[in-house]
Short mmCIF file of C-alpha atoms and ligand atoms in Angstrom, two decimals:
data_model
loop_
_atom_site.label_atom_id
_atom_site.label_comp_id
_atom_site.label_asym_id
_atom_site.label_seq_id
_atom_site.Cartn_x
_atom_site.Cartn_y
_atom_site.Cartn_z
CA UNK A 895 0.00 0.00 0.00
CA UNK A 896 1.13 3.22 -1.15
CA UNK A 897 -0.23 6.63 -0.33
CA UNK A 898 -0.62 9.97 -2.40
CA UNK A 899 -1.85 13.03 -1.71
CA UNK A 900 -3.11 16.21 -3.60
CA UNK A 901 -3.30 20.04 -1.68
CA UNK A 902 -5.59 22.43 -2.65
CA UNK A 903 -7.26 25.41 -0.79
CA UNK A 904 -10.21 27.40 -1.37
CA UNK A 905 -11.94 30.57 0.87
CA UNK A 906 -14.90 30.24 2.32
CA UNK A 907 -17.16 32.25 4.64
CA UNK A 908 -19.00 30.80 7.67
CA UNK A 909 -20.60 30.97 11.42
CA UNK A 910 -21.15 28.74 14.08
CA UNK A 911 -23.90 29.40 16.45
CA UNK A 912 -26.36 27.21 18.06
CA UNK A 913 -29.90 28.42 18.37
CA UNK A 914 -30.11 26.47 21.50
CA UNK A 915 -28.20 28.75 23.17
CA UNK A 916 -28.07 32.59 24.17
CA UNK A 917 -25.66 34.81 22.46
CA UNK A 918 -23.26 35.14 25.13
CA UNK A 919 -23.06 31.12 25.33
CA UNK A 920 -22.23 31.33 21.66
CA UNK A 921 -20.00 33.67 21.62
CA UNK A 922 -18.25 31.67 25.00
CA UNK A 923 -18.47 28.15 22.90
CA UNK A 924 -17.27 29.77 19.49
CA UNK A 925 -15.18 32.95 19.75
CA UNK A 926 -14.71 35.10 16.88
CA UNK A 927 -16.31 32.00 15.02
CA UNK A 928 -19.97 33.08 16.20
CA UNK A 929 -19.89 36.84 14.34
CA UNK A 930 -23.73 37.78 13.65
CA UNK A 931 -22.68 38.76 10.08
CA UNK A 932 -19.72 35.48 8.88
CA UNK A 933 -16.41 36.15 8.19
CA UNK A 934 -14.10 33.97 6.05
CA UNK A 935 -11.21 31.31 6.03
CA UNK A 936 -8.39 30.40 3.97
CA UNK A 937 -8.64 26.70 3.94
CA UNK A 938 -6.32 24.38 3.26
CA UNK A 939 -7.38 20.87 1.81
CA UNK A 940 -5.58 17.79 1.63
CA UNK A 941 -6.73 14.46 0.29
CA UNK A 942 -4.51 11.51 0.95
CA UNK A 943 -5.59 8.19 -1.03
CA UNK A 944 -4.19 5.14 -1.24
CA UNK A 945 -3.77 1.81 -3.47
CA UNK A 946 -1.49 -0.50 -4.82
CA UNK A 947 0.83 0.78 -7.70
CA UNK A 948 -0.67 -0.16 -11.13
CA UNK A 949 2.58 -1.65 -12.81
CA UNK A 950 1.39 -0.08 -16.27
CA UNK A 951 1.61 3.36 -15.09
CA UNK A 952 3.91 3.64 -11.45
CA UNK A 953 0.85 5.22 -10.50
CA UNK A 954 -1.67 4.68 -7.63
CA UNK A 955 -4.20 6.70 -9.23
CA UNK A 956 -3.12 9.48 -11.54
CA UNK A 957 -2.40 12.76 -9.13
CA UNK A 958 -4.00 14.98 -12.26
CA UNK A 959 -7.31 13.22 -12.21
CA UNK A 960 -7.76 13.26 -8.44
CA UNK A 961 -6.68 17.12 -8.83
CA UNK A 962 -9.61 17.36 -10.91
CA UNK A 963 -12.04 14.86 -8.85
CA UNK A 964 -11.00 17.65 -6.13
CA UNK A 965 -11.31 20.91 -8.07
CA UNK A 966 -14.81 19.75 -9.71
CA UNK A 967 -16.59 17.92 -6.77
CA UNK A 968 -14.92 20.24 -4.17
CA UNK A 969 -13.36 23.33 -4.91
CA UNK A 970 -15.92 24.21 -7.63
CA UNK A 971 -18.19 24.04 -5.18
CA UNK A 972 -17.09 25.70 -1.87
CA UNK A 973 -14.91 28.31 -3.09
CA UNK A 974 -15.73 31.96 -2.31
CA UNK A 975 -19.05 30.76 -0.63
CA UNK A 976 -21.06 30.98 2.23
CA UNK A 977 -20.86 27.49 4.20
CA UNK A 978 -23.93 27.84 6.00
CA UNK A 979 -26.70 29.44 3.19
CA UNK A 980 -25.06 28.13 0.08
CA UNK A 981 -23.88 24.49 -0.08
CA UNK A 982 -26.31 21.76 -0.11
CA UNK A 983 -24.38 19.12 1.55
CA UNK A 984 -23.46 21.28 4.51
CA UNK A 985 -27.67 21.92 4.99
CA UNK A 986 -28.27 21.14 8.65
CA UNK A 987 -24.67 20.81 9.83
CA UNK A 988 -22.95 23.60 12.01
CA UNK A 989 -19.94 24.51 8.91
CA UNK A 990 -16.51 23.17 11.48
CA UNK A 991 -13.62 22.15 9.83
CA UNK A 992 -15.23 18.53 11.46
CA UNK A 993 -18.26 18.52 9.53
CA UNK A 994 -16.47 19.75 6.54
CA UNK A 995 -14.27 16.76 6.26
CA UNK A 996 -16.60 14.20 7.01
CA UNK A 997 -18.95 15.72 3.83
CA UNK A 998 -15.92 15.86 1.65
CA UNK A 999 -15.03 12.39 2.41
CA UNK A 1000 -18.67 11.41 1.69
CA UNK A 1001 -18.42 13.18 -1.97
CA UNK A 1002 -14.49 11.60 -2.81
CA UNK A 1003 -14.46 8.42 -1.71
CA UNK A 1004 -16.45 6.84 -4.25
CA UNK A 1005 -15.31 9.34 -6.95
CA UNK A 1006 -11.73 8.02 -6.50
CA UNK A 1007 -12.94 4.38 -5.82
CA UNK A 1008 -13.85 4.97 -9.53
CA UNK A 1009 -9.85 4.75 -10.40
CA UNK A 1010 -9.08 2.48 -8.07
CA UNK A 1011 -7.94 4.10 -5.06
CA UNK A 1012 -9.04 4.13 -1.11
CA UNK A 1013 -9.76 7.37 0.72
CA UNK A 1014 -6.95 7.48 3.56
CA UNK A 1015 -6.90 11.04 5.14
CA UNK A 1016 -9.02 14.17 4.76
CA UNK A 1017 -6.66 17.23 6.30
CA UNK A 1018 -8.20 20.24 6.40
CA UNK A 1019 -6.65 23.08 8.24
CA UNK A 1020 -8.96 26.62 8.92
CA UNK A 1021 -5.95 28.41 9.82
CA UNK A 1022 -2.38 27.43 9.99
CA UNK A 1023 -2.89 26.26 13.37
CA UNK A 1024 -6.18 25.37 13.68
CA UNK A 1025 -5.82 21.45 11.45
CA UNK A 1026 -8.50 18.83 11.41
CA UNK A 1027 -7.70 15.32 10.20
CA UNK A 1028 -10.22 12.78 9.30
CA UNK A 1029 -9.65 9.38 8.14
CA UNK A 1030 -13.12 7.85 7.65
CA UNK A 1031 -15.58 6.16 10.36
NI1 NI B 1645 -14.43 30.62 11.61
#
């Protein structure tokens, strides 16, 4: 088993509140992440997969089509939007960097079964500090 992995970013606006709970709880629970009116992250995506090497091509899967599994199924998507009004998949779901990976693992993992490949890791970081890494259920 050998293990590749594309990086890709895209900026994306969001807020996490709770409606269960009073605005000073929010603002206790999520910091600067509960402003009334969003503000935006630079975040930084990367998908590790992971397969035998096809002896054809040295290749797991070809880095260029998961760049564009990525860019199509993800980055298409999220970039320069809201998290909570404007993607579908994230309907329902408070927009962490959690939640986030879990729905992009949902979306890749049977795009890049398609050539071949296992989902491994999901690393998505909202700041350079601040990293989540997911690695299925
Ligand atoms: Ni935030």
């Amino acid at each position: 088993m050998i293990y590749i992995k594309r990086k890709e970013h895209f900026c994306a606006a969001h807020k996490l509140w709770n409606d269960k709970w009073d605005a000073a709880t929010n603002k206790r629970i999520f910091g600067k992440c509960s402003n009334e009116n969003y503000h935006g992250h630079n975040f930084e995506l990367e998908v590790t997969v992971c397969g035998e090497i096809d002896p054809d091509t040295g290749f797991v899967m070809n880095l260029f089509d998961l760049k564009q599994i990525i860019r199509t199924h993800i980055i298409d998507v999220v970039d320069h939007k809201n998290l909570n009004l404007d993607i579908d998949f994230m309907e329902g779901k408070q927009p962490t960097a959690e939640n986030i990976a879990c729905e992009f693992w949902k979306i890749l993992a049977p795009k890049v079964a398609d050539y071949g490949a296992l989902m491994h890791k999901i690393q998505l970081a909202e700041t350079n500090n601040n990293i989540i890494e997911y690695f299925g259920e």
